[in-house]
mmCIF file of C-alpha atoms in Angstrom:
data_model
loop_
_atom_site.group_PDB
_atom_site.id
_atom_site.type_symbol
_atom_site.label_atom_id
_atom_site.label_comp_id
_atom_site.label_asym_id
_atom_site.label_seq_id
_atom_site.Cartn_x
_atom_site.Cartn_y
_atom_site.Cartn_z
ATOM 1 C CA UNK A 1 38.556 -11.439 42.873
ATOM 2 C CA UNK A 2 36.445 -11.645 39.956
ATOM 3 C CA UNK A 3 35.883 -8.272 37.671
ATOM 4 C CA UNK A 4 32.299 -7.262 37.754
ATOM 5 C CA UNK A 5 30.347 -8.223 34.568
ATOM 6 C CA UNK A 6 29.839 -4.394 32.685
ATOM 7 C CA UNK A 7 28.513 -5.794 29.561
ATOM 8 C CA UNK A 8 24.747 -4.903 29.118
ATOM 9 C CA UNK A 9 24.059 -7.673 26.209
ATOM 10 C CA UNK A 10 26.327 -10.392 25.748
ATOM 11 C CA UNK A 11 25.480 -12.738 22.691
ATOM 12 C CA UNK A 12 27.810 -15.926 21.993
ATOM 13 C CA UNK A 13 27.446 -18.308 18.999
ATOM 14 C CA UNK A 14 23.978 -17.766 18.323
ATOM 15 C CA UNK A 15 21.755 -19.833 15.973
ATOM 16 C CA UNK A 16 18.317 -18.819 14.813
ATOM 17 C CA UNK A 17 15.924 -19.706 12.690
ATOM 18 C CA UNK A 18 12.093 -21.071 11.939
ATOM 19 C CA UNK A 19 10.931 -24.610 11.267
ATOM 20 C CA UNK A 20 13.942 -26.247 9.372
ATOM 21 C CA UNK A 21 15.020 -22.727 7.975
ATOM 22 C CA UNK A 22 18.275 -21.222 9.742
ATOM 23 C CA UNK A 23 18.679 -17.490 9.223
ATOM 24 C CA UNK A 24 21.659 -16.657 11.715
ATOM 25 C CA UNK A 25 24.703 -18.850 12.394
ATOM 26 C CA UNK A 26 27.055 -18.413 14.812
ATOM 27 C CA UNK A 27 26.448 -14.424 15.917
ATOM 28 C CA UNK A 28 28.544 -13.222 18.719
ATOM 29 C CA UNK A 29 28.762 -9.757 19.757
ATOM 30 C CA UNK A 30 28.392 -7.497 22.917
ATOM 31 C CA UNK A 31 26.736 -4.126 23.858
ATOM 32 C CA UNK A 32 28.355 -1.783 26.666
ATOM 33 C CA UNK A 33 25.907 -0.230 28.896
ATOM 34 C CA UNK A 34 24.513 3.177 27.680
ATOM 35 C CA UNK A 35 25.393 2.465 24.017
ATOM 36 C CA UNK A 36 23.566 3.090 21.182
ATOM 37 C CA UNK A 37 24.151 0.047 19.102
ATOM 38 C CA UNK A 38 22.873 -0.265 15.520
ATOM 39 C CA UNK A 39 21.989 -3.924 13.927
ATOM 40 C CA UNK A 40 22.295 -3.199 9.999
ATOM 41 C CA UNK A 41 22.392 -4.734 6.629
ATOM 42 C CA UNK A 42 20.104 -5.093 3.633
ATOM 43 C CA UNK A 43 16.528 -6.492 3.128
ATOM 44 C CA UNK A 44 16.357 -10.169 4.308
ATOM 45 C CA UNK A 45 19.241 -10.192 6.296
ATOM 46 C CA UNK A 46 18.011 -11.101 9.659
ATOM 47 C CA UNK A 47 17.895 -8.033 11.247
ATOM 48 C CA UNK A 48 14.267 -8.788 12.595
ATOM 49 C CA UNK A 49 14.897 -12.162 13.287
ATOM 50 C CA UNK A 50 17.745 -11.141 15.693
ATOM 51 C CA UNK A 51 15.548 -8.793 17.472
ATOM 52 C CA UNK A 52 12.767 -11.449 17.916
ATOM 53 C CA UNK A 53 15.138 -13.968 19.546
ATOM 54 C CA UNK A 54 16.866 -11.090 21.659
ATOM 55 C CA UNK A 55 13.706 -10.000 23.100
ATOM 56 C CA UNK A 56 12.325 -13.550 23.778
ATOM 57 C CA UNK A 57 9.736 -13.799 21.202
ATOM 58 C CA UNK A 58 11.848 -16.802 20.001
ATOM 59 C CA UNK A 59 14.073 -19.460 21.456
ATOM 60 C CA UNK A 60 17.486 -19.675 19.595
ATOM 61 C CA UNK A 61 18.490 -23.005 18.291
ATOM 62 C CA UNK A 62 21.905 -22.852 19.937
ATOM 63 C CA UNK A 63 23.886 -20.184 21.877
ATOM 64 C CA UNK A 64 23.486 -17.795 24.571
ATOM 65 C CA UNK A 65 22.286 -14.440 25.383
ATOM 66 C CA UNK A 66 23.203 -12.892 28.743
ATOM 67 C CA UNK A 67 21.884 -9.109 29.937
ATOM 68 C CA UNK A 68 24.013 -7.418 32.771
ATOM 69 C CA UNK A 69 25.672 -10.960 33.456
ATOM 70 C CA UNK A 70 22.084 -12.551 33.639
ATOM 71 C CA UNK A 71 21.464 -15.676 31.769
ATOM 72 C CA UNK A 72 18.680 -15.413 29.391
ATOM 73 C CA UNK A 73 18.555 -18.346 26.871
ATOM 74 C CA UNK A 74 19.185 -20.605 29.846
ATOM 75 C CA UNK A 75 16.617 -19.233 32.617
ATOM 76 C CA UNK A 76 13.501 -20.857 33.288
ATOM 77 C CA UNK A 77 10.147 -19.096 32.188
ATOM 78 C CA UNK A 78 9.699 -16.834 35.357
ATOM 79 C CA UNK A 79 13.256 -15.711 35.319
ATOM 80 C CA UNK A 80 12.743 -14.860 31.751
ATOM 81 C CA UNK A 81 9.621 -13.060 32.343
ATOM 82 C CA UNK A 82 11.852 -11.084 35.030
ATOM 83 C CA UNK A 83 14.469 -10.141 32.761
ATOM 84 C CA UNK A 84 11.708 -9.520 29.924
ATOM 85 C CA UNK A 85 10.293 -6.606 32.190
ATOM 86 C CA UNK A 86 13.671 -4.669 32.160
ATOM 87 C CA UNK A 87 13.310 -4.140 28.498
ATOM 88 C CA UNK A 88 11.156 -1.486 26.402
ATOM 89 C CA UNK A 89 10.596 -2.102 22.918
ATOM 90 C CA UNK A 90 9.441 0.263 20.120
ATOM 91 C CA UNK A 91 8.098 -1.721 17.082
ATOM 92 C CA UNK A 92 8.228 -0.418 13.513
ATOM 93 C CA UNK A 93 4.503 0.338 13.379
ATOM 94 C CA UNK A 94 4.342 1.393 16.930
ATOM 95 C CA UNK A 95 2.024 -1.417 17.625
ATOM 96 C CA UNK A 96 -0.307 0.927 19.869
ATOM 97 C CA UNK A 97 -3.811 -0.238 20.433
ATOM 98 C CA UNK A 98 -6.316 1.123 17.866
ATOM 99 C CA UNK A 99 -9.170 1.146 20.314
ATOM 100 C CA UNK A 100 -7.400 2.596 23.211
ATOM 101 C CA UNK A 101 -6.215 5.997 24.126
ATOM 102 C CA UNK A 102 -2.378 7.226 24.120
ATOM 103 C CA UNK A 103 -2.993 7.176 28.049
ATOM 104 C CA UNK A 104 -4.122 3.864 28.281
ATOM 105 C CA UNK A 105 -1.653 2.207 25.987
ATOM 106 C CA UNK A 106 1.160 3.781 27.810
ATOM 107 C CA UNK A 107 -0.551 2.846 31.140
ATOM 108 C CA UNK A 108 -1.095 -0.990 29.849
ATOM 109 C CA UNK A 109 2.497 -2.040 31.229
ATOM 110 C CA UNK A 110 2.529 -0.378 34.601
ATOM 111 C CA UNK A 111 -1.125 -2.028 35.134
ATOM 112 C CA UNK A 112 0.173 -5.673 34.158
ATOM 113 C CA UNK A 113 3.436 -5.491 36.053
ATOM 114 C CA UNK A 114 3.490 -3.140 38.750
ATOM 115 C CA UNK A 115 1.439 -2.857 41.911
ATOM 116 C CA UNK A 116 0.765 0.887 41.539
ATOM 117 C CA UNK A 117 -2.389 2.244 41.874
ATOM 118 C CA UNK A 118 -4.427 4.431 38.936
ATOM 119 C CA UNK A 119 -3.229 7.678 40.412
ATOM 120 C CA UNK A 120 0.320 6.744 40.314
ATOM 121 C CA UNK A 121 -0.145 5.342 37.226
ATOM 122 C CA UNK A 122 -1.652 8.306 35.847
ATOM 123 C CA UNK A 123 1.157 10.547 37.399
ATOM 124 C CA UNK A 124 3.859 8.117 35.504
ATOM 125 C CA UNK A 125 1.908 8.058 32.193
ATOM 126 C CA UNK A 126 1.974 11.979 32.418
ATOM 127 C CA UNK A 127 5.516 11.977 33.207
ATOM 128 C CA UNK A 128 6.363 9.843 30.350
ATOM 129 C CA UNK A 129 4.255 11.774 27.815
ATOM 130 C CA UNK A 130 6.069 14.675 28.731
ATOM 131 C CA UNK A 131 9.511 12.992 28.160
ATOM 132 C CA UNK A 132 8.523 12.157 24.254
ATOM 133 C CA UNK A 133 6.803 15.701 23.864
ATOM 134 C CA UNK A 134 3.319 14.361 23.805
ATOM 135 C CA UNK A 135 1.939 16.749 26.654
ATOM 136 C CA UNK A 136 -1.723 17.592 25.849
ATOM 137 C CA UNK A 137 -2.302 14.149 23.562
ATOM 138 C CA UNK A 138 -3.057 11.903 26.603
ATOM 139 C CA UNK A 139 -6.952 11.464 25.569
ATOM 140 C CA UNK A 140 -6.156 11.341 21.272
ATOM 141 C CA UNK A 141 -6.651 7.662 19.924
ATOM 142 C CA UNK A 142 -3.576 6.295 17.679
ATOM 143 C CA UNK A 143 -5.975 7.519 14.303
ATOM 144 C CA UNK A 144 -5.953 10.903 15.429
ATOM 145 C CA UNK A 145 -2.004 10.945 15.407
ATOM 146 C CA UNK A 146 0.681 11.874 12.760
ATOM 147 C CA UNK A 147 3.022 9.030 12.277
ATOM 148 C CA UNK A 148 5.801 10.579 14.152
ATOM 149 C CA UNK A 149 3.455 10.858 17.268
ATOM 150 C CA UNK A 150 2.240 7.583 17.113
ATOM 151 C CA UNK A 151 6.239 6.871 17.383
ATOM 152 C CA UNK A 152 6.665 9.001 20.266
ATOM 153 C CA UNK A 153 3.409 7.448 22.179
ATOM 154 C CA UNK A 154 5.359 3.926 21.439
ATOM 155 C CA UNK A 155 8.643 5.510 22.985
ATOM 156 C CA UNK A 156 6.367 6.324 26.054
ATOM 157 C CA UNK A 157 5.047 2.985 26.322
ATOM 158 C CA UNK A 158 8.434 1.599 26.041
ATOM 159 C CA UNK A 159 9.671 3.816 28.993
ATOM 160 C CA UNK A 160 6.728 3.095 31.116
ATOM 161 C CA UNK A 161 8.882 0.525 33.210
ATOM 162 C CA UNK A 162 12.018 2.879 33.248
ATOM 163 C CA UNK A 163 13.910 -0.165 31.222
ATOM 164 C CA UNK A 164 17.537 -0.585 31.282
ATOM 165 C CA UNK A 165 17.590 -1.256 27.653
ATOM 166 C CA UNK A 166 15.418 -0.440 24.937
ATOM 167 C CA UNK A 167 15.103 -1.878 21.584
ATOM 168 C CA UNK A 168 14.199 0.064 18.497
ATOM 169 C CA UNK A 169 12.553 -1.668 15.305
ATOM 170 C CA UNK A 170 13.256 0.864 12.325
ATOM 171 C CA UNK A 171 12.270 4.054 14.305
ATOM 172 C CA UNK A 172 12.353 6.069 11.336
ATOM 173 C CA UNK A 173 10.740 3.849 9.071
ATOM 174 C CA UNK A 174 7.657 5.667 7.003
ATOM 175 C CA UNK A 175 8.730 9.066 8.291
ATOM 176 C CA UNK A 176 9.514 12.134 6.423
ATOM 177 C CA UNK A 177 13.292 13.158 7.342
ATOM 178 C CA UNK A 178 12.747 16.030 9.734
ATOM 179 C CA UNK A 179 10.315 13.807 11.975
ATOM 180 C CA UNK A 180 12.908 10.910 11.447
ATOM 181 C CA UNK A 181 15.513 13.393 12.903
ATOM 182 C CA UNK A 182 13.606 14.302 15.816
ATOM 183 C CA UNK A 183 12.826 10.863 16.831
ATOM 184 C CA UNK A 184 16.699 10.214 16.219
ATOM 185 C CA UNK A 185 17.067 13.489 18.976
ATOM 186 C CA UNK A 186 14.423 11.700 21.243
ATOM 187 C CA UNK A 187 16.716 8.488 21.125
ATOM 188 C CA UNK A 188 19.753 10.329 21.869
ATOM 189 C CA UNK A 189 17.959 12.300 24.898
ATOM 190 C CA UNK A 190 16.894 8.852 26.464
ATOM 191 C CA UNK A 191 20.544 7.860 26.590
ATOM 192 C CA UNK A 192 21.724 11.133 27.876
ATOM 193 C CA UNK A 193 19.219 11.394 30.596
ATOM 194 C CA UNK A 194 18.768 8.041 31.964
ATOM 195 C CA UNK A 195 21.918 6.298 30.596
ATOM 196 C CA UNK A 196 19.650 3.595 28.595
ATOM 197 C CA UNK A 197 21.439 1.112 26.472
ATOM 198 C CA UNK A 198 19.751 1.527 23.170
ATOM 199 C CA UNK A 199 19.675 -1.189 20.627
ATOM 200 C CA UNK A 200 18.240 0.182 16.943
ATOM 201 C CA UNK A 201 17.432 -2.045 14.019
ATOM 202 C CA UNK A 202 17.683 0.053 10.985
ATOM 203 C CA UNK A 203 18.956 0.791 7.329
ATOM 204 C CA UNK A 204 18.828 4.445 7.567
ATOM 205 C CA UNK A 205 22.391 5.783 7.219
ATOM 206 C CA UNK A 206 21.617 9.261 8.510
ATOM 207 C CA UNK A 207 20.300 8.003 11.638
ATOM 208 C CA UNK A 208 23.404 5.296 11.662
ATOM 209 C CA UNK A 209 25.782 8.087 11.634
ATOM 210 C CA UNK A 210 24.051 10.766 13.437
ATOM 211 C CA UNK A 211 23.332 8.171 16.518
ATOM 212 C CA UNK A 212 25.413 4.830 16.365
ATOM 213 C CA UNK A 213 28.299 4.471 18.865
ATOM 214 C CA UNK A 214 28.877 1.102 17.413
ATOM 215 C CA UNK A 215 27.210 -1.686 14.864
ATOM 216 C CA UNK A 216 27.294 -4.699 13.462
ATOM 217 C CA UNK A 217 26.222 -5.533 9.854
ATOM 218 C CA UNK A 218 24.227 -8.870 8.860
ATOM 219 C CA UNK A 219 24.410 -10.347 5.436
ATOM 220 C CA UNK A 220 21.811 -12.556 4.025
ATOM 221 C CA UNK A 221 24.070 -14.752 1.975
ATOM 222 C CA UNK A 222 26.647 -15.405 4.959
ATOM 223 C CA UNK A 223 23.845 -15.820 7.662
ATOM 224 C CA UNK A 224 25.678 -14.070 10.021
ATOM 225 C CA UNK A 225 27.860 -10.850 10.990
ATOM 226 C CA UNK A 226 30.190 -9.326 8.166
ATOM 227 C CA UNK A 227 31.262 -6.253 9.964
ATOM 228 C CA UNK A 228 31.545 -4.809 13.568
ATOM 229 C CA UNK A 229 32.707 -1.359 14.641
ATOM 230 C CA UNK A 230 32.186 2.373 14.643
ATOM 231 C CA UNK A 231 29.842 3.482 11.924
ATOM 232 C CA UNK A 232 32.363 6.223 10.298
ATOM 233 C CA UNK A 233 35.236 4.205 10.789
ATOM 234 C CA UNK A 234 33.482 0.753 8.824
ATOM 235 C CA UNK A 235 32.643 3.244 6.037
ATOM 236 C CA UNK A 236 35.830 4.873 5.577
ATOM 237 C CA UNK A 237 38.362 1.981 6.119
ATOM 238 C CA UNK A 238 36.415 -1.286 5.354
ATOM 239 C CA UNK A 239 37.715 -3.639 2.260
ATOM 240 C CA UNK A 240 34.815 -5.539 2.218
ATOM 241 C CA UNK A 241 32.678 -4.338 -0.874
ATOM 242 C CA UNK A 242 29.359 -5.462 0.774
ATOM 243 C CA UNK A 243 30.093 -2.944 3.558
ATOM 244 C CA UNK A 244 31.196 -0.097 1.515
ATOM 245 C CA UNK A 245 28.238 -0.614 -0.780
ATOM 246 C CA UNK A 246 26.025 -0.481 2.382
ATOM 247 C CA UNK A 247 27.390 2.212 4.309
ATOM 248 C CA UNK A 248 28.883 4.658 1.085
ATOM 249 C CA UNK A 249 25.539 3.937 -0.993
ATOM 250 C CA UNK A 250 27.532 2.470 -3.604
ATOM 251 C CA UNK A 251 26.987 -0.720 -6.134
ATOM 252 C CA UNK A 252 29.975 -3.210 -5.260
ATOM 253 C CA UNK A 253 31.998 -4.001 -8.522
ATOM 254 C CA UNK A 254 31.434 -6.860 -10.717
ATOM 255 C CA UNK A 255 33.120 -9.845 -9.044
ATOM 256 C CA UNK A 256 33.030 -8.201 -5.691
ATOM 257 C CA UNK A 257 29.356 -9.013 -4.624
ATOM 258 C CA UNK A 258 28.155 -12.174 -2.680
ATOM 259 C CA UNK A 259 25.004 -12.260 -4.924
ATOM 260 C CA UNK A 260 25.679 -15.872 -6.031
ATOM 261 C CA UNK A 261 24.872 -17.254 -2.841
ATOM 262 C CA UNK A 262 21.324 -18.533 -2.381
ATOM 263 C CA UNK A 263 19.241 -16.245 -0.772
ATOM 264 C CA UNK A 264 18.061 -16.611 3.048
ATOM 265 C CA UNK A 265 14.530 -15.384 4.132
ATOM 266 C CA UNK A 266 14.675 -13.613 7.349
ATOM 267 C CA UNK A 267 13.758 -9.886 7.395
#
């Protein structure tokens, strides 16, 4: 009798690139259900590239991605669309439609992907806005909100379809420290209340250590993963100078850095 697959995300030997450029090579990792899993690394290491491939915006050159045991990279168009509907995504800028109200932004995925009527959708939007602390702001436009409120509205939209997995792209970017901590607390609340698997792309050390169950660290010169594990354990025990430099905010000693490698574009 086979053991049921309990892995939320399984990435196997993924190769990612654009045109003739390879950004990431032989990337493999797993994410457990209910984890808050961080993808970290310096600028240009491929964090955004990996995220785009995970959520289906780009197809990898080779390798496999599975979500809860279901093949994604090999799936046909309809199956990929079905799987993508089980995701929520918070983009770095929140990516709200500026000409639509908060209510209309959050309602959009429900209108496009469910048979629900206007009253049911309105009730769900009200619920999602309450969950992210935006009760009373449904009729505001994005330009009328603070940066933290726009992020909350983006999270409400990401939660609209009750996703199994939510991807967060730099959720604290552009926010003051207090507001960034509030967004961290909201991510933790989402995981605790709904058991949602959270994948967070970030370089913010406070968030990484506050929230992260595990992380992978990408490196530009290596074009792949150079560390995987519990954030505090990697900070305290890693012998890799690149990992220490990132997680301790230290500069590597002369001769320890891999800076002699040619840089690779990749975000």
